[in-house]
CSV table of C-alpha atoms in Angstrom, one decimal:
chain,number,residue,atom,x,y,z
A,1,MET,CA,162.6,93.8,89.3
A,2,GLY,CA,162.1,96.0,92.3
A,3,ASP,CA,159.0,96.5,94.3
A,4,MET,CA,156.6,96.8,91.4
A,5,THR,CA,156.9,93.1,90.3
A,6,THR,CA,153.7,92.2,88.3
A,7,LEU,CA,152.5,88.6,88.2
A,8,THR,CA,150.5,86.6,85.6
A,9,LEU,CA,148.6,83.6,86.9
A,10,VAL,CA,147.7,81.0,84.4
A,11,ILE,CA,145.0,78.4,85.2
A,12,PRO,CA,144.0,75.6,82.7
A,13,THR,CA,140.3,74.6,83.2
A,14,TYR,CA,138.6,71.4,81.9
A,15,ASN,CA,135.3,70.0,83.2
A,16,LEU,CA,135.8,71.0,86.8
A,17,GLY,CA,132.4,70.9,88.1
A,18,HIS,CA,131.7,72.4,91.5
A,19,TYR,CA,135.3,72.3,92.3
A,20,PHE,CA,135.8,75.3,90.1
A,21,ASP,CA,133.5,77.5,92.2
A,22,GLU,CA,135.7,77.1,95.2
A,23,THR,CA,138.8,77.9,93.2
A,24,LEU,CA,137.4,81.0,91.7
A,25,GLN,CA,136.5,82.3,95.2
A,26,THR,CA,140.2,81.9,96.3
A,27,ILE,CA,141.3,83.8,93.2
A,28,ALA,CA,138.9,86.6,94.1
A,29,ASP,CA,140.1,86.7,97.6
A,30,GLN,CA,143.8,87.4,96.6
A,31,THR,CA,145.2,90.5,98.6
A,32,VAL,CA,147.2,92.0,95.7
A,33,GLU,CA,146.5,92.7,92.1
A,34,PHE,CA,147.6,90.3,89.3
A,35,GLU,CA,147.0,89.3,85.7
A,36,LEU,CA,144.9,86.2,85.2
A,37,TRP,CA,144.5,83.9,82.2
A,38,LEU,CA,141.7,81.2,82.6
A,39,VAL,CA,142.4,78.9,79.6
A,40,ASP,CA,139.6,76.5,79.0
A,41,ASP,CA,140.4,73.3,77.2
A,42,HIS,CA,137.0,72.7,75.6
A,43,SER,CA,134.9,72.0,78.7
A,44,THR,CA,131.5,70.6,78.1
A,45,ASP,CA,130.0,71.0,81.6
A,46,GLY,CA,129.6,74.7,82.1
A,47,THR,CA,133.2,75.3,83.3
A,48,ALA,CA,134.0,77.6,80.4
A,49,GLU,CA,130.8,79.8,81.0
A,50,LYS,CA,131.7,80.1,84.7
A,51,ALA,CA,135.2,81.3,83.6
A,52,SER,CA,133.7,83.9,81.3
A,53,ASP,CA,131.3,85.2,83.8
A,54,PHE,CA,134.1,85.4,86.4
A,55,VAL,CA,136.5,87.6,84.4
A,56,SER,CA,133.6,89.9,83.2
A,57,GLY,CA,134.3,93.4,84.4
A,58,ARG,CA,137.7,92.6,85.6
A,59,PRO,CA,140.1,94.3,83.2
A,60,THR,CA,143.3,92.4,84.1
A,61,PHE,CA,141.3,88.9,84.1
A,62,HIS,CA,141.2,87.1,80.7
A,63,VAL,CA,139.7,83.9,79.4
A,64,GLU,CA,140.4,81.9,76.3
A,65,ARG,CA,138.2,79.0,75.1
A,66,PHE,CA,139.8,76.2,73.1
A,67,LYS,CA,137.6,75.0,70.2
A,68,GLN,CA,138.9,71.5,70.8
A,69,HIS,CA,140.5,69.5,73.6
A,70,ARG,CA,144.2,70.0,73.4
A,71,GLY,CA,145.6,69.1,76.9
A,72,VAL,CA,146.8,70.9,79.9
A,73,SER,CA,150.3,71.7,78.5
A,74,ALA,CA,148.8,73.4,75.4
A,75,ALA,CA,146.6,75.5,77.9
A,76,ARG,CA,149.6,76.5,79.9
A,77,ASN,CA,151.5,77.4,76.8
A,78,PHE,CA,148.8,79.7,75.6
A,79,GLY,CA,149.0,81.4,79.0
A,80,LEU,CA,152.6,81.6,78.8
A,81,ALA,CA,152.6,83.2,75.3
A,82,HIS,CA,150.0,85.9,76.4
A,83,ALA,CA,151.4,86.7,79.9
A,84,THR,CA,152.5,90.4,80.4
A,85,GLY,CA,153.7,90.1,84.0
A,86,ASP,CA,157.2,90.3,85.1
A,87,VAL,CA,156.8,86.8,86.6
A,88,ILE,CA,154.4,83.9,86.0
A,89,ALA,CA,152.7,81.3,88.2
A,90,PHE,CA,150.5,78.3,87.2
A,91,ALA,CA,147.7,76.9,89.4
A,92,ASP,CA,145.2,74.1,88.7
A,93,GLY,CA,141.5,74.9,88.4
A,94,ASP,CA,140.3,72.5,91.2
A,95,ASP,CA,142.8,73.7,93.8
A,96,GLN,CA,142.7,76.4,96.5
A,97,LEU,CA,144.9,79.5,97.0
A,98,ASP,CA,145.6,81.1,100.3
A,99,PRO,CA,144.7,84.8,100.1
A,100,ASP,CA,148.4,85.7,100.2
A,101,TYR,CA,149.4,83.2,97.5
A,102,VAL,CA,150.1,85.8,94.9
A,103,LYS,CA,151.5,88.4,97.3
A,104,THR,CA,154.0,85.8,98.8
A,105,LEU,CA,155.2,84.9,95.3
A,106,VAL,CA,155.5,88.5,94.1
A,107,ASN,CA,157.3,89.9,97.2
A,108,GLY,CA,160.0,87.2,96.9
A,109,PHE,CA,161.5,88.6,93.7
A,110,LYS,CA,164.2,90.8,94.9
A,111,ASN,CA,167.9,91.0,94.7
A,112,GLY,CA,168.5,88.7,91.8
A,113,VAL,CA,165.9,86.1,92.8
A,114,VAL,CA,164.7,84.2,89.6
A,115,ALA,CA,162.1,81.9,91.1
A,116,VAL,CA,160.0,81.8,94.4
A,117,ALA,CA,158.3,78.6,95.8
A,118,VAL,CA,155.7,78.4,98.6
A,119,GLY,CA,154.6,75.8,101.0
A,120,TYR,CA,151.7,73.5,100.0
A,121,LEU,CA,149.1,71.3,101.6
A,122,TRP,CA,148.8,67.8,99.9
A,123,TRP,CA,150.1,64.3,100.7
A,124,HIS,CA,153.3,65.8,101.9
A,125,THR,CA,153.1,68.8,104.2
A,126,THR,CA,156.2,70.7,105.3
A,127,ILE,CA,156.8,70.6,109.1
A,128,ASP,CA,158.5,74.0,109.1
A,129,GLN,CA,155.7,76.5,108.2
A,130,ARG,CA,157.4,79.8,109.0
A,131,ASN,CA,156.6,82.7,106.8
A,132,VAL,CA,160.1,83.5,105.8
A,133,TYR,CA,162.1,83.6,102.5
A,134,LEU,CA,164.8,80.9,102.6
A,135,PRO,CA,167.5,81.4,99.9
A,136,MET,CA,168.8,78.5,97.8
A,137,SER,CA,171.5,78.2,95.2
A,138,GLN,CA,170.8,77.0,91.7
A,139,ARG,CA,172.2,73.6,92.7
A,140,GLU,CA,170.2,73.3,95.8
A,141,MET,CA,167.0,74.2,94.1
A,142,PHE,CA,167.6,71.7,91.3
A,143,LYS,CA,168.0,69.0,94.1
A,144,GLN,CA,164.6,70.0,95.5
A,145,VAL,CA,162.7,70.2,92.2
A,146,SER,CA,164.2,67.0,90.6
A,147,HIS,CA,163.2,64.6,93.3
A,148,ARG,CA,159.8,63.5,94.6
A,149,GLY,CA,159.1,64.0,98.3
A,150,THR,CA,161.0,67.2,98.8
A,151,ASP,CA,159.6,70.3,100.6
A,152,VAL,CA,159.7,72.4,97.3
A,153,GLY,CA,158.8,69.7,94.8
A,154,GLY,CA,159.0,69.9,91.0
A,155,TYR,CA,155.3,70.9,90.8
A,156,ILE,CA,154.5,74.1,89.0
A,157,TRP,CA,151.6,75.2,91.1
A,158,ASN,CA,153.5,76.4,94.2
A,159,LYS,CA,156.0,78.5,92.3
A,160,ALA,CA,156.5,81.7,90.3
A,161,TYR,CA,159.1,82.0,87.6
A,162,SER,CA,160.8,85.0,85.8
A,163,LEU,CA,159.1,85.4,82.5
A,164,ALA,CA,162.1,86.9,80.9
A,165,ALA,CA,164.2,83.8,82.1
A,166,ILE,CA,161.6,81.4,80.6
A,167,ARG,CA,161.8,83.2,77.2
A,168,GLU,CA,165.4,83.4,77.3
A,169,ALA,CA,165.8,79.7,77.9
A,170,ASN,CA,163.1,79.2,75.2
A,171,LEU,CA,161.0,76.9,77.5
A,172,GLN,CA,157.5,75.6,77.0
A,173,PHE,CA,155.6,72.7,78.4
A,174,ASP,CA,155.9,69.5,76.4
A,175,GLU,CA,152.6,69.0,74.8
A,176,SER,CA,153.4,65.3,73.9
A,177,LEU,CA,153.5,64.4,77.8
A,178,SER,CA,150.4,63.5,79.8
A,179,ILE,CA,152.5,63.0,82.9
A,180,ALA,CA,155.6,64.7,84.8
A,181,GLU,CA,155.4,67.6,82.4
A,182,ASP,CA,155.5,69.8,85.4
A,183,TYR,CA,158.7,68.3,86.8
A,184,LEU,CA,160.3,68.6,83.3
A,185,PHE,CA,159.3,72.3,83.0
A,186,THR,CA,160.6,73.2,86.5
A,187,ALA,CA,163.8,71.2,86.3
A,188,SER,CA,164.6,72.6,82.9
A,189,TYR,CA,164.0,76.1,84.1
A,190,VAL,CA,166.4,75.7,87.1
A,191,ALA,CA,169.0,73.9,85.1
A,192,LYS,CA,169.0,76.8,82.5
A,193,THR,CA,168.6,79.8,85.0
A,194,PRO,CA,171.4,80.7,87.2
A,195,GLY,CA,170.6,83.1,90.1
A,196,VAL,CA,169.1,83.2,93.6
A,197,TYR,CA,166.0,81.0,94.4
A,198,VAL,CA,163.9,81.4,97.6
A,199,TYR,CA,161.3,79.2,99.3
A,200,ASP,CA,158.7,80.3,101.9
A,201,PRO,CA,157.3,77.4,103.7
A,202,ALA,CA,154.2,79.0,104.8
A,203,LEU,CA,151.3,77.2,103.4
A,204,ARG,CA,149.9,79.2,100.5
A,205,TYR,CA,148.5,76.5,98.2
A,206,THR,CA,146.1,73.6,98.9
A,207,LYS,CA,146.0,70.6,96.4
A,208,VAL,CA,142.5,69.1,96.1
A,209,ASN,CA,142.4,65.4,95.3
A,210,ARG,CA,139.7,65.1,92.7
A,211,PRO,CA,138.6,61.5,91.4
A,212,GLY,CA,139.5,61.2,87.9
A,213,SER,CA,142.4,63.6,87.9
A,214,THR,CA,145.7,62.4,86.2
A,215,ILE,CA,147.3,61.3,89.4
A,216,HIS,CA,144.6,58.8,90.0
A,217,THR,CA,144.6,57.3,86.5
A,218,ARG,CA,148.2,56.4,85.9
A,219,ASN,CA,148.9,53.2,83.9
A,220,LEU,CA,151.9,51.2,83.0
A,221,HIS,CA,152.6,53.4,79.9
A,222,ASP,CA,152.6,56.5,82.1
A,223,GLN,CA,154.9,55.0,84.6
A,224,ARG,CA,157.4,54.2,81.7
A,225,VAL,CA,157.1,57.8,80.3
A,226,GLU,CA,157.7,59.1,83.9
A,227,GLU,CA,160.9,57.1,84.2
A,228,GLN,CA,162.1,58.4,81.0
A,229,VAL,CA,161.3,62.0,82.0
A,230,PHE,CA,163.2,61.7,85.4
A,231,SER,CA,166.1,60.0,83.6
A,232,TYR,CA,166.3,63.1,81.3
A,233,ILE,CA,166.1,65.3,84.3
A,234,ARG,CA,169.0,63.6,86.1
A,235,ARG,CA,171.1,64.3,82.9
A,236,LEU,CA,170.1,67.9,83.0
A,237,GLY,CA,171.5,68.2,86.6
A,238,GLU,CA,174.9,67.3,85.3
A,239,SER,CA,175.1,70.6,83.5
A,240,ILE,CA,174.8,72.8,86.8
């Protein structure tokens, strides 16, 4: 991909309230150019209008407004289908990006690299926060993304993926899942995509704990679904 790697950032939005203002500011503060898709999942609180205002006058920034609520995976899949970058990243609409978030992701795509991960601030914060690209094999990366509590994690918001590799593997987000869809996507990508992976532990993404978000509303059914997803992921690992 060389030095001119282009990135598409996809951000689903849904009734984000004041949290969205801070996220938009961190998007505006990015230090390199990129394509943006804000995909609004039928917000009713003014979030969609904020998104439209934000992209106005920015030719590489786009907004899509769903006419009905379809879920976060449908929103990500829309962005995936419309992305034109060499690589794609996904963020959540209530989180905060370091100014060098996009730059760090883009600059890692050299010499056969197929995905780049960055450090994040949440319940688990990496101890080693050097700004350096640490290479990983496909097997090493799979071990990181298929287990909870690892430095890299299976989350999608601290990573960028090769768009060509996603399309070659025919990958999408599973719209039937309301939980663990990120782990399933990331683990499936790694299982199906041989190549070099890199991880930069410098903190480039801050996860904001918002009351009412999925992580705070899990029930017994969700836990069973999550167990089934992780069981499938373990089987995926046997193919590497």
